[in-house]
Structures are given as structure tokens and as C-alpha cells.
Coordinates of N, CA and C in Angstrom, one line a residue:
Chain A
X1 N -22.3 -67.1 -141.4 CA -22.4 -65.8 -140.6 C -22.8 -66.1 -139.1
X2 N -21.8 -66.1 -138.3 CA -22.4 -65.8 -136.8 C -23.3 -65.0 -136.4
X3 N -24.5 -65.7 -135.3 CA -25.7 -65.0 -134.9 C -25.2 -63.3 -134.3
X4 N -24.0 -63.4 -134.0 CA -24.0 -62.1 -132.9 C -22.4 -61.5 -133.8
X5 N -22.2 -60.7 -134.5 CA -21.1 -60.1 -134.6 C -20.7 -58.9 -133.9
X6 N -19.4 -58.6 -133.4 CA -18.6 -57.6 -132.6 C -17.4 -57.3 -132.9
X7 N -16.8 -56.3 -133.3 CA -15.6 -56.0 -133.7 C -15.0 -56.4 -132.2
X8 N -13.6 -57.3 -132.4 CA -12.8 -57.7 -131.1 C -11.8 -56.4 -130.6
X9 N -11.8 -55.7 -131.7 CA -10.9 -54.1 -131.3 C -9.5 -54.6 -131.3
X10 N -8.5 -54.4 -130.7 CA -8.7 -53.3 -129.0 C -9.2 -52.1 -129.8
X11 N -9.8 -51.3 -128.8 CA -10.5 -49.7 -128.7 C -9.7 -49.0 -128.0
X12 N -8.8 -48.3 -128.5 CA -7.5 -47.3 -127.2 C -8.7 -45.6 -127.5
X13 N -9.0 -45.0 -126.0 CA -9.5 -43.8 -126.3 C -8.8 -42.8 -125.4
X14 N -9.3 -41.6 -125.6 CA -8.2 -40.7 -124.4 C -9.4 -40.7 -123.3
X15 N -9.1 -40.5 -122.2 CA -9.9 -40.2 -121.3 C -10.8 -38.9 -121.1
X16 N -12.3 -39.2 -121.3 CA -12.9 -38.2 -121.4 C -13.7 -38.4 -122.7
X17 N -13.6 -39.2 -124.0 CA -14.0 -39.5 -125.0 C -15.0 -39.8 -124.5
X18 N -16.0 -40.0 -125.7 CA -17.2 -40.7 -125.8 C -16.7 -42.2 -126.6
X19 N -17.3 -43.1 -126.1 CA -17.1 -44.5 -126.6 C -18.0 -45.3 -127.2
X20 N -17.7 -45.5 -128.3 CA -19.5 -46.1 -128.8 C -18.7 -48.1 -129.5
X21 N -19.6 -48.6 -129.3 CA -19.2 -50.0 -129.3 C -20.5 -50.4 -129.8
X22 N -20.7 -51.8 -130.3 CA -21.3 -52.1 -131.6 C -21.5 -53.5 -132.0
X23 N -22.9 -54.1 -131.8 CA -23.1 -55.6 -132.7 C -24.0 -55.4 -133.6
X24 N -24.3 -56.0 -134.4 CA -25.1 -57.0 -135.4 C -25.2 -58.0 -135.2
X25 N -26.6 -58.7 -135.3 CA -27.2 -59.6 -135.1 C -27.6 -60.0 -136.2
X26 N -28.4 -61.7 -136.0 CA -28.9 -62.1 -137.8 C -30.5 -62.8 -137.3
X27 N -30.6 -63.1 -135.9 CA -31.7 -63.7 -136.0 C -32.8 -62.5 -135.6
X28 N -33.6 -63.0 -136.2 CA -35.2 -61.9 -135.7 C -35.5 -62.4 -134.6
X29 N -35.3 -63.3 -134.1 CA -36.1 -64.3 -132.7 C -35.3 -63.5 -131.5
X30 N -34.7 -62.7 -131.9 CA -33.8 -61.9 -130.5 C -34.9 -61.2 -130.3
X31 N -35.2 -61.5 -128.7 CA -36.2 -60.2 -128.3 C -35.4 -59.3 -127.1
X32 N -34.6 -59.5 -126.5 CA -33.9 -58.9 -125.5 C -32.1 -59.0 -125.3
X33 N -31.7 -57.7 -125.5 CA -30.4 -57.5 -125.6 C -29.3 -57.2 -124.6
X34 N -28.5 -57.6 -124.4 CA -27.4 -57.1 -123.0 C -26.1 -56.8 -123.1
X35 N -26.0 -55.9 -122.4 CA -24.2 -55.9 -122.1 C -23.6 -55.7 -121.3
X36 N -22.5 -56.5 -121.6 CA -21.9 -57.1 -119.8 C -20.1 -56.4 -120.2
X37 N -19.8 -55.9 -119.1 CA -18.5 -55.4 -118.8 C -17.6 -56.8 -118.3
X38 N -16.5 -56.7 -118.6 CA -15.3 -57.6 -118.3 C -14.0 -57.3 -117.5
X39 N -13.7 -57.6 -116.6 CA -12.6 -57.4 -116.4 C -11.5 -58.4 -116.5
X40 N -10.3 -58.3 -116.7 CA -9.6 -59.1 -116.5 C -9.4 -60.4 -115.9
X41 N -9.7 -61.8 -115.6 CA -9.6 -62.8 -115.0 C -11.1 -62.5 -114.1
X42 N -11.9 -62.2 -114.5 CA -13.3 -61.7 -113.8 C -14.6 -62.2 -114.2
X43 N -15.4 -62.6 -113.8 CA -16.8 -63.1 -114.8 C -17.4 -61.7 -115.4
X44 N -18.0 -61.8 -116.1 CA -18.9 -60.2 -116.4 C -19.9 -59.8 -116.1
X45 N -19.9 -58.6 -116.2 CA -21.0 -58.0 -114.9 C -22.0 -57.2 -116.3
X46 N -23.3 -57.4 -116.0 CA -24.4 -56.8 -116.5 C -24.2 -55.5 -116.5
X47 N -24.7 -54.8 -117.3 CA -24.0 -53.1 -117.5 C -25.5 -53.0 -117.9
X48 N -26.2 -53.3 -118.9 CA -27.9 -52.8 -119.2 C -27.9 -54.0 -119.9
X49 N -29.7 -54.0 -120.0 CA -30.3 -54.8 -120.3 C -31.5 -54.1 -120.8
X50 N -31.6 -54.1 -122.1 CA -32.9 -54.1 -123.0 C -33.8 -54.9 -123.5
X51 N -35.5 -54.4 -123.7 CA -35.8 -55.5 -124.3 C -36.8 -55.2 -125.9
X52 N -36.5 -53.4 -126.2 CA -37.3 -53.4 -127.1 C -36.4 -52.4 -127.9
X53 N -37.0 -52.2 -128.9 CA -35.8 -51.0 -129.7 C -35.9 -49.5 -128.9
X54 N -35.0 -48.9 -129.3 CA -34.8 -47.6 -128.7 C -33.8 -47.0 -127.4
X55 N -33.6 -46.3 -126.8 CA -32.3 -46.0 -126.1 C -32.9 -46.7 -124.4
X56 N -31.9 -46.3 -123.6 CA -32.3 -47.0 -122.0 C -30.5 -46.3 -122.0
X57 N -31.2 -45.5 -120.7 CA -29.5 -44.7 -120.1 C -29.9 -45.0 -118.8
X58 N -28.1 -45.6 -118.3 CA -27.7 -45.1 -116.9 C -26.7 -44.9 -116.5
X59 N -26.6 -43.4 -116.3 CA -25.5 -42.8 -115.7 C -25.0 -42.6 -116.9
X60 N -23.5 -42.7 -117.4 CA -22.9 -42.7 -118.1 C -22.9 -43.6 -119.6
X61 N -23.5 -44.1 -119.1 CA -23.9 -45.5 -120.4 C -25.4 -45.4 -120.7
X62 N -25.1 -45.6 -122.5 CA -26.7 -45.5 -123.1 C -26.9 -47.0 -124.1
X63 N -27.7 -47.7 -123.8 CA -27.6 -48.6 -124.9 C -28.9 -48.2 -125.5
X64 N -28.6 -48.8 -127.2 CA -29.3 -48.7 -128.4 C -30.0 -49.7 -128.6
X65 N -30.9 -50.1 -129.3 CA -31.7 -51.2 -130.1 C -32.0 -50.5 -131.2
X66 N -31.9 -51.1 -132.2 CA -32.9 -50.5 -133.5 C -33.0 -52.1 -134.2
X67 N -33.6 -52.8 -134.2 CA -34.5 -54.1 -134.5 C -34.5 -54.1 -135.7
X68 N -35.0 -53.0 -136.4 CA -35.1 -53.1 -138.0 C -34.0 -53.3 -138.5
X69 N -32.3 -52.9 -138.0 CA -31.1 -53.1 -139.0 C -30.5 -54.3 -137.9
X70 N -31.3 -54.7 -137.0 CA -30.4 -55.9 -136.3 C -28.9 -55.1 -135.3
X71 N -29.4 -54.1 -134.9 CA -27.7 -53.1 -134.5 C -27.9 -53.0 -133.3
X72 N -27.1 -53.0 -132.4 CA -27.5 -52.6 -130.8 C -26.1 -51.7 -130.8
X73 N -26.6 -51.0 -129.5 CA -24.9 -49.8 -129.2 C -24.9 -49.6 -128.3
X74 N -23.6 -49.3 -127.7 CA -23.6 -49.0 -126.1 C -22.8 -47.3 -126.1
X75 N -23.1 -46.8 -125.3 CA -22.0 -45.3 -125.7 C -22.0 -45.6 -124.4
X76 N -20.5 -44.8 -123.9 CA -20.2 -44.8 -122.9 C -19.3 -43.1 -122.4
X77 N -19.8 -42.0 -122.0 CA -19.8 -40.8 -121.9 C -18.3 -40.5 -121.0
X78 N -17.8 -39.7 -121.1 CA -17.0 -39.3 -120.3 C -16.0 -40.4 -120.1
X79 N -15.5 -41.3 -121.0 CA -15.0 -42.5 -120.2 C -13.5 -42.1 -119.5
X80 N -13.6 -43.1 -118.4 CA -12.8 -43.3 -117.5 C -11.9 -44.7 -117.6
X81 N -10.0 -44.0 -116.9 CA -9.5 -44.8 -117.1 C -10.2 -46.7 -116.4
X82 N -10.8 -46.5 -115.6 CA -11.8 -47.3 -115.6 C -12.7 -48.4 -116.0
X83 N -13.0 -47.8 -117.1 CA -13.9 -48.0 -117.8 C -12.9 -49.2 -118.5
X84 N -11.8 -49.1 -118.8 CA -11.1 -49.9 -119.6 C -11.6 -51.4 -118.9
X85 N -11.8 -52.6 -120.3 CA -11.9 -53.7 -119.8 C -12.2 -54.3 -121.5
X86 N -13.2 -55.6 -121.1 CA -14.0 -56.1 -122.4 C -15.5 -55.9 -122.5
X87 N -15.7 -55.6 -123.5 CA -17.3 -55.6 -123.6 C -18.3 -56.1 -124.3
X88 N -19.1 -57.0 -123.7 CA -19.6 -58.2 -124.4 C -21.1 -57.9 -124.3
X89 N -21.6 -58.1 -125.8 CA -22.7 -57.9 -126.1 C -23.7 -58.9 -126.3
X90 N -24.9 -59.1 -125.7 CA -25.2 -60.5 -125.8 C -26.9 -60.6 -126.2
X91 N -27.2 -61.6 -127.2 CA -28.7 -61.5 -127.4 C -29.5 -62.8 -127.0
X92 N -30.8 -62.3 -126.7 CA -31.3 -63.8 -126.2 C -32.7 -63.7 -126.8
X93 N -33.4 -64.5 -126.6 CA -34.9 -65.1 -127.2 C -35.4 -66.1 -126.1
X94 N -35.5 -67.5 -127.0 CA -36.3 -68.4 -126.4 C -35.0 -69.7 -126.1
X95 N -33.8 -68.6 -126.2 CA -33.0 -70.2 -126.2 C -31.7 -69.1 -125.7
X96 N -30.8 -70.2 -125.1 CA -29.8 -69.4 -123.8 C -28.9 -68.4 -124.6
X97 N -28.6 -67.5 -124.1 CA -27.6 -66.3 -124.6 C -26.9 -66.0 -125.8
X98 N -27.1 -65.3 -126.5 CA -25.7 -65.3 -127.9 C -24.4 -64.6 -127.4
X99 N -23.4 -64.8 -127.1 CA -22.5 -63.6 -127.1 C -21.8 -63.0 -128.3
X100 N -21.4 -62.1 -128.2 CA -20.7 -61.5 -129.2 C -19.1 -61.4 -128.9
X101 N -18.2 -61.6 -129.5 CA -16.8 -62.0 -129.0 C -16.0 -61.1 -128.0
X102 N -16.7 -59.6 -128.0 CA -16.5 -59.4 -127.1 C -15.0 -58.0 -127.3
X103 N -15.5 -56.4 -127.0 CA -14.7 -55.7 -127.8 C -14.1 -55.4 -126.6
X104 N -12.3 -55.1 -126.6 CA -11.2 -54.6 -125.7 C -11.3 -53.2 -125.9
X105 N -11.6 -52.5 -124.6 CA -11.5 -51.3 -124.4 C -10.1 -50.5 -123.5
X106 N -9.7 -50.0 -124.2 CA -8.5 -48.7 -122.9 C -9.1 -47.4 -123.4
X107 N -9.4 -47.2 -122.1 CA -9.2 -45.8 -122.0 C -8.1 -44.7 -121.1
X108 N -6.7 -44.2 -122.1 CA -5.5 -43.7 -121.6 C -5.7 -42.6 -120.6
X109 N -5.3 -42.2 -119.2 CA -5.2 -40.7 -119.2 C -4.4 -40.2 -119.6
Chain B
X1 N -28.0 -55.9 -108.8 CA -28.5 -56.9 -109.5 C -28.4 -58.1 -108.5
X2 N -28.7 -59.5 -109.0 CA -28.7 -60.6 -108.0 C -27.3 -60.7 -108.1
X3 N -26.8 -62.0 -107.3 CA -25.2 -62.5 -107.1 C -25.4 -63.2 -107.1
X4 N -24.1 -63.9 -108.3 CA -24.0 -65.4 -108.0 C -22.4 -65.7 -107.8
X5 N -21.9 -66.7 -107.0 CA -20.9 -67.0 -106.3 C -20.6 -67.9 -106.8
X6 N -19.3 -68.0 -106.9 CA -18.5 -69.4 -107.6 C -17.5 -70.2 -106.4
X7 N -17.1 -71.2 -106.0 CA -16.0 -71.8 -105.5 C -15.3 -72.8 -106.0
X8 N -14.2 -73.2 -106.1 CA -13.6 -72.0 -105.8 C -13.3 -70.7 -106.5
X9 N -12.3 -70.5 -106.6 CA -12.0 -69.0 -107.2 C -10.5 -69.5 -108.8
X10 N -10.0 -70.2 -107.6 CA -8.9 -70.8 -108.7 C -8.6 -71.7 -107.9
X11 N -8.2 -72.9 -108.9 CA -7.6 -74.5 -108.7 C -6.5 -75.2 -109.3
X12 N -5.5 -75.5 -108.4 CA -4.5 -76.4 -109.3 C -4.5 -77.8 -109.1
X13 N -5.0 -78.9 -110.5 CA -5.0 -79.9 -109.8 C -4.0 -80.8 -110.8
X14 N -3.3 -82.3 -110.6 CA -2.9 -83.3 -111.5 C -3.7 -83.3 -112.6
X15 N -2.8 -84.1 -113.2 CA -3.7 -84.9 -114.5 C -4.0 -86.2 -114.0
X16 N -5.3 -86.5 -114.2 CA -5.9 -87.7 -113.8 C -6.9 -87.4 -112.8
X17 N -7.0 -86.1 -111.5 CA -7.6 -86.1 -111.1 C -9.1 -85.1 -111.1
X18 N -10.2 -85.3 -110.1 CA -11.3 -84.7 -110.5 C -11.4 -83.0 -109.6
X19 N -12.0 -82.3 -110.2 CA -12.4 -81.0 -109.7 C -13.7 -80.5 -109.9
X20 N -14.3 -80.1 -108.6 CA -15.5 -79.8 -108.8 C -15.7 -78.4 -108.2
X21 N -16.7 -77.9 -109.3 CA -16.5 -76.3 -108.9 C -18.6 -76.1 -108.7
X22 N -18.3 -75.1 -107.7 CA -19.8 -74.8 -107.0 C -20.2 -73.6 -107.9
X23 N -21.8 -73.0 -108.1 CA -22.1 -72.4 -108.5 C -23.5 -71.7 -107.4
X24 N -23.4 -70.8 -106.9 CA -24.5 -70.5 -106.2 C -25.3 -69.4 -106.4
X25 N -26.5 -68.9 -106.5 CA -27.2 -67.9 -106.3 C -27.7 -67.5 -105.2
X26 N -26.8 -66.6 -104.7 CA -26.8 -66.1 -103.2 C -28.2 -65.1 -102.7
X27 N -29.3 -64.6 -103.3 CA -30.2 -63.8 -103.1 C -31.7 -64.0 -104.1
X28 N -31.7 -65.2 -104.8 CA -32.7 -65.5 -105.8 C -32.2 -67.1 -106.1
X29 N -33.3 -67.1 -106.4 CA -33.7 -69.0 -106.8 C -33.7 -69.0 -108.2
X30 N -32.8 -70.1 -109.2 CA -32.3 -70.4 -109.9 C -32.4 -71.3 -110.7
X31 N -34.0 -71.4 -111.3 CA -34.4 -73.0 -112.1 C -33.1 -73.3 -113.0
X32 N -32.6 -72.4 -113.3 CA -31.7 -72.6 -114.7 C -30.4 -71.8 -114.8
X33 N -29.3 -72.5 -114.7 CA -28.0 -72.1 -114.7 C -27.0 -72.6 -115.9
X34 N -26.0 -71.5 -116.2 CA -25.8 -72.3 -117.5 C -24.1 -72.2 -117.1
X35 N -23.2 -73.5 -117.5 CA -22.0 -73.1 -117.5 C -21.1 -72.9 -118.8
X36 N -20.3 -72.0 -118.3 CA -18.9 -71.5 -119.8 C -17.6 -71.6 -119.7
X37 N -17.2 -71.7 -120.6 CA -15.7 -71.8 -120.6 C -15.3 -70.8 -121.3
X38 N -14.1 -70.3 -121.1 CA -13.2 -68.9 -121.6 C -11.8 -69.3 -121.7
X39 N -11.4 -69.1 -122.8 CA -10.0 -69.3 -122.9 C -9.6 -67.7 -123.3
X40 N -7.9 -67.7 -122.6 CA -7.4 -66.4 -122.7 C -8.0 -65.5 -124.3
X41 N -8.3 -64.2 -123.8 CA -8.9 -63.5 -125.2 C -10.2 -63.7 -126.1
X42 N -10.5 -64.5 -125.5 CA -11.8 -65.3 -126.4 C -12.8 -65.1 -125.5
X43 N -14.7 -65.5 -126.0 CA -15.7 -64.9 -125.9 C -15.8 -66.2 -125.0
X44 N -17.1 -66.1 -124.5 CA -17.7 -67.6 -123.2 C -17.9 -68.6 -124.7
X45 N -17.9 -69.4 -124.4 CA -18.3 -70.9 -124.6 C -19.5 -71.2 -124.0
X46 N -20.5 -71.8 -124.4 CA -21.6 -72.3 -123.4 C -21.1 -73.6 -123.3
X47 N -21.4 -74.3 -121.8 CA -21.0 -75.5 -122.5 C -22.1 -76.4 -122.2
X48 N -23.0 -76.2 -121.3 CA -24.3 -76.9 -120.7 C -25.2 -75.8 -120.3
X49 N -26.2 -76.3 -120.1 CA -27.5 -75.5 -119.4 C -28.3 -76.5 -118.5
X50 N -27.9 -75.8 -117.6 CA -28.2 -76.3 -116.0 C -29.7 -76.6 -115.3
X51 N -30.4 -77.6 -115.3 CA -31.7 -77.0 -114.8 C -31.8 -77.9 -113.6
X52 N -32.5 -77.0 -113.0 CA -33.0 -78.2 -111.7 C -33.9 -79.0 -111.4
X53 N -33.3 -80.3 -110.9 CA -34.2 -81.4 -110.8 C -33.7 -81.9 -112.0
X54 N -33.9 -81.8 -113.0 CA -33.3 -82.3 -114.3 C -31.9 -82.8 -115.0
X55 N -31.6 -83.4 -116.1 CA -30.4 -83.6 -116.4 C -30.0 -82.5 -117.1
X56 N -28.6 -82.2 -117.0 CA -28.1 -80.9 -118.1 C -28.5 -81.3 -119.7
X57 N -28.4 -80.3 -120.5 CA -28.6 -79.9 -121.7 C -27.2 -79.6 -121.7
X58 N -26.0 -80.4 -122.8 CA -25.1 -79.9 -123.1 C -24.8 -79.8 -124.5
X59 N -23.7 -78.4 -124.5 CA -23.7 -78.6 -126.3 C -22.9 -79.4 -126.9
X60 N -23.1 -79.1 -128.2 CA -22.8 -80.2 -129.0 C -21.0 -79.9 -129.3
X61 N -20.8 -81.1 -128.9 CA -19.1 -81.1 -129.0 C -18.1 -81.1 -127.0
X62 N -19.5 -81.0 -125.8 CA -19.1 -81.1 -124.8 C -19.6 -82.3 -124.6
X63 N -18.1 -83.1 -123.7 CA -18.5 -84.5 -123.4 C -19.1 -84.7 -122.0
X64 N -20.8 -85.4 -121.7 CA -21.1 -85.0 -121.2 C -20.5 -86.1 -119.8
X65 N -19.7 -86.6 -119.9 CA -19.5 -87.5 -119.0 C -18.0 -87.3 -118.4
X66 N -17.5 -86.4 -119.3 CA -16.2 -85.7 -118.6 C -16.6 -84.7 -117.9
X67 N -17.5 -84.1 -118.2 CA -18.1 -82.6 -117.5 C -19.1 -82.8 -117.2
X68 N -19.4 -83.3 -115.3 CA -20.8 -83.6 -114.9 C -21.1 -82.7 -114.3
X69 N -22.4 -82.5 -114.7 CA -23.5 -81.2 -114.0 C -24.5 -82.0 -112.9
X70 N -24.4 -81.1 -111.7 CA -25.5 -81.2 -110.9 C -26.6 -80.2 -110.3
X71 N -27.8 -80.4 -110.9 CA -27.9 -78.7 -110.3 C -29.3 -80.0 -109.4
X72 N -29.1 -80.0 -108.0 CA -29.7 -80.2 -106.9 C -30.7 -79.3 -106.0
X73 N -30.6 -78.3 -106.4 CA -31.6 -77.2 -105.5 C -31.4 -76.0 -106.3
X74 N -32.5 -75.1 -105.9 CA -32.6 -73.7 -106.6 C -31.5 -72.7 -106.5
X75 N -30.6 -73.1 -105.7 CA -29.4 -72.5 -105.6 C -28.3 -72.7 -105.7
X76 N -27.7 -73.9 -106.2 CA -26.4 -74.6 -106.5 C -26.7 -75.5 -107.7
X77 N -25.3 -75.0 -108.6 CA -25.4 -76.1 -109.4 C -23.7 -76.4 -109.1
X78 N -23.5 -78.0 -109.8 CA -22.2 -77.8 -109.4 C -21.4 -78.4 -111.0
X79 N -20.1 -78.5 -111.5 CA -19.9 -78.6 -112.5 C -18.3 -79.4 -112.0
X80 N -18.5 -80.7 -112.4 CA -17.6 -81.7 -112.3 C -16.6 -81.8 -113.4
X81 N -14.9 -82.0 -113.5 CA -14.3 -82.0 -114.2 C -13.7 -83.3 -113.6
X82 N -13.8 -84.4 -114.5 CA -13.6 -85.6 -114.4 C -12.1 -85.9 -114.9
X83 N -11.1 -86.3 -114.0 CA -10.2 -86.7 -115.0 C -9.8 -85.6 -115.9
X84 N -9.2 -84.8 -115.3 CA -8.6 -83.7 -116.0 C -7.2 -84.1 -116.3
X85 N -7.4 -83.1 -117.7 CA -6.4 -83.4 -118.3 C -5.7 -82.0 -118.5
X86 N -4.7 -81.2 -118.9 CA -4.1 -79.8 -119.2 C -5.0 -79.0 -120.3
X87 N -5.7 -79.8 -121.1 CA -6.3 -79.3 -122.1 C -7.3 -78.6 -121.8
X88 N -7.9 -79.0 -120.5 CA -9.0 -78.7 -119.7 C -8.9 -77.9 -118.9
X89 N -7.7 -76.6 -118.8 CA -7.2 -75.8 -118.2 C -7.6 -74.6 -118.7
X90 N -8.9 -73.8 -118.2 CA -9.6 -72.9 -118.2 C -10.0 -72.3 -117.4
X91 N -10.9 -71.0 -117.7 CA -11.6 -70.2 -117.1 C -13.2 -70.5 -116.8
X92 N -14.0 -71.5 -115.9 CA -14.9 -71.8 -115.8 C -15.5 -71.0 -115.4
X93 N -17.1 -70.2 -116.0 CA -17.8 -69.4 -115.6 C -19.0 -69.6 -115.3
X94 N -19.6 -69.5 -114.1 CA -21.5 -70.2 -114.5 C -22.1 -69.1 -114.2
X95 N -23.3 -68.5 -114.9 CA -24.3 -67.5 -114.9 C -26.0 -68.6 -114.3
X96 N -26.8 -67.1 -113.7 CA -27.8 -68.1 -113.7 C -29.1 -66.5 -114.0
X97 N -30.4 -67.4 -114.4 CA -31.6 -65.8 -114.9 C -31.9 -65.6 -113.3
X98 N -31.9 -64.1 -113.8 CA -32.6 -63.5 -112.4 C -33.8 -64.0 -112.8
X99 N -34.7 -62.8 -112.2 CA -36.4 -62.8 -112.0 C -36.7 -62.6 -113.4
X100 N -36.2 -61.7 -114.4 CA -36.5 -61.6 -115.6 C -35.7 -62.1 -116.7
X101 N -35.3 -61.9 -118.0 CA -34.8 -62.6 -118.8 C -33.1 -62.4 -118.8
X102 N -32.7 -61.6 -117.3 CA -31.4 -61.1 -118.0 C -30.5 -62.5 -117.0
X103 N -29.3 -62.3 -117.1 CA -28.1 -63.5 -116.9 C -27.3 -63.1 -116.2
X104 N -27.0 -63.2 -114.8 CA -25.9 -62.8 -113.5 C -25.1 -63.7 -113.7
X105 N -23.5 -63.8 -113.8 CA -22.6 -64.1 -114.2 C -21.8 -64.6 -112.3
X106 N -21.1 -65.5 -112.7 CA -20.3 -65.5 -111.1 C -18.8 -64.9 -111.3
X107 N -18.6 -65.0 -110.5 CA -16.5 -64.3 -110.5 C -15.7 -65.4 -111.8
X108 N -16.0 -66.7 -111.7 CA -15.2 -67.4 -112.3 C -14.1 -68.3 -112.0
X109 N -13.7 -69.3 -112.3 CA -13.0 -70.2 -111.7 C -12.0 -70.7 -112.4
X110 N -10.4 -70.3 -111.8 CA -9.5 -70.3 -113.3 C -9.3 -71.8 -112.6
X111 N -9.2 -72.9 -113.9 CA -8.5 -74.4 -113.4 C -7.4 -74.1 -114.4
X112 N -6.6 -74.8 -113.7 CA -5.2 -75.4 -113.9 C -4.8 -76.6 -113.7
X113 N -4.5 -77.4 -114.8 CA -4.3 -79.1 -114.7 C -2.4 -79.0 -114.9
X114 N -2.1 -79.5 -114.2 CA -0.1 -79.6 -114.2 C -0.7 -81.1 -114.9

């Protein structure tokens, strides 16, 4: 079992959906969780960063922790054709980053 | 958030020869930089962990003498591709920690070995 699971998708949505995206984790030693936006031929950009269970919103985007089932979530409100990219989920502790493979997002107008 | 800067941006080089790609943290100091690799569709690779003053930490299955790390000051690290070969034709990415536990990412560095 890989430390960090993510559905790879693709995720096609209409514009204006709500977008909800999704890991599981296996180690308990994760104390702080992230998610980074992708663009095409692009490095990824930090979108939130959590470090304890429970929600953390900005703007448009809400990420989740819930620690007891190992689950993190990102929703993404109103999405825009914009929005469309990859979204990588990532956990860390006391040792460098986990990624998660990382889910393909479109959002159509 | 902080920035980190990569150079170059994209590189075409022979086979046989070397490429060295910069990693910088443009507004924060950098004990610890890590670099990745990406192949089309696929998640980062770690491939080392960068520290300064020190020798890299690389993982297991990167050779560490084909892919030399230098991280020289709190703001650059640099990542040597020795003797490239096409196989080695990637998406190099280096991240480094801000102030807190999270990971600033650079633009990326697409190589290309003919």
C-alpha cells in the first residue's frame, strides 16, 4: 500500500460545480498536510496548507483533515475554467514530503 | 508565499554532455532543498534532499555520482546532470521549506538530451 493514495482521474466538471478531490494516507506520523495546484509544464504551487484535523478556507478552496480515517479533501467552489490543471496532495512529518499521484482536473464552460 | 527560481527554464543538450541546473530561494534562506523529477503524467520523484553545507541525502535507486548536488549557501542549490544520456530527459523540479513546514516549488526545468 502506498503511504499517500489519490485517484489520477481525469475529473471533467461543468463550470460552476463544486469540486471535491481526495487522499488517504496510511502513516500516523503525518502531522501536516498540503495541496499544490499544477499546471501544465509548470512546478506546483501551494494552494493550502494544514496542520491539524478540521477545515481551513481560502477564497474558493476549503481543505479537510480528519486524522482519525487518514482522509484529507480539498473542495473547490464555483470552479473555473481555470481551475483546470493537476492536483497534488501531499503529506509530511519528520521526513521530506509524500506526494500523492496527483488528480487531473477540467473544468468545461 | 516565498519563491523559488529555477535556471534554466529548459535545456537541450548531447549525449555525453553535462547540465547544470540552479535552484534559488529568492526572498528566504534555505537550509534544505530537495530535488524531483517528473515524467510526462506522473507524480514528483524525490530524488535527493539538499542541505547546506552538507552532502545530499539521495534516494535509493538515484546514482549519486551521475546527479551531483551542491547546495553552497542558504540560497542555491545546484543539481548536476553528468553525462547525460536521453534517458535522463525530464522535468527537473527543486522545492525548498519556507519559515514553516510547508514546500515552495520552482517553475521547473524541462532537459532534453538528443
Amino acid at each position: 500500500q502506498k503511504e499517500v493514495e489519490q485517484d489520477p482521474g481525469p475529473l471533467s466538471v461543468p463550470e460552476g460545480a463544486i469540486v471535491s478531490l481526495n487522499c488517504t494516507y496510511s502513516n500516523s506520523a503525518f502531522q501536516y498536510f498540503m495541496w499544490y495546484r499544477q499546471y501544465s509544464r509548470k512546478g506546483p504551487e501551494l494552494l493550502m496548507y494544514t496542520y491539524s484535523s478540521g477545515n481551513k478556507e481560502d477564497g474558493r478552496f476549503t481543505a479537510q483533515v480528519d486524522k482519525s480515517s487518514k482522509y484529507i479533501s480539498l473542495f473547490i467552489r464555483d470552479s473555473q475554467p481555470s481551475d483546470s490543471a493537476t492536483y497534488l496532495c501531499a503529506c509530511g512529518g519528520n521526513t521530506p514530503l509524500v506526494f500523492g499521484k496527483g488528480t487531473r482536473l477540467s473544468v468545461i464552460a | 508565499g516565498a519563491v523559488v527560481s529555477q535556471h534554466p527554464s529548459w535545456v537541450i543538450c548531447k549525449s555525453g554532455t553535462s547540465v547544470k541546473i540552479e535552484c534559488r530561494s529568492l526572498d528566504f534562506q534555505a537550509t534544505t532543498m530537495f530535488w524531483y523529477r517528473q515524467f510526462p503524467k506522473q507524480s514528483l520523484m524525490l530524488m535527493a534532499t539538499s542541505n547546506e553545507g552538507s552532502k545530499a541525502t539521495y534516494e535509493q535507486g538515484v546514482e549519486k555520482d551521475k546527479f551531483l548536488i551542491n547546495h553552497a549557501s542558504l540560497t542555491l542549490s545546484t543539481l548536476t546532470v553528468t553525462s547525460a544520456h536521453p534517458e535522463d530527459s525530464s522535468f527537473y523540479i527543486c522545492s525548498a521549506h519556507g519559515q514553516g513546514s510547508e514546500q515552495y516549488f520552482g517553475p521547473g526545468t524541462r532537459l532534453t538530451v538528443t
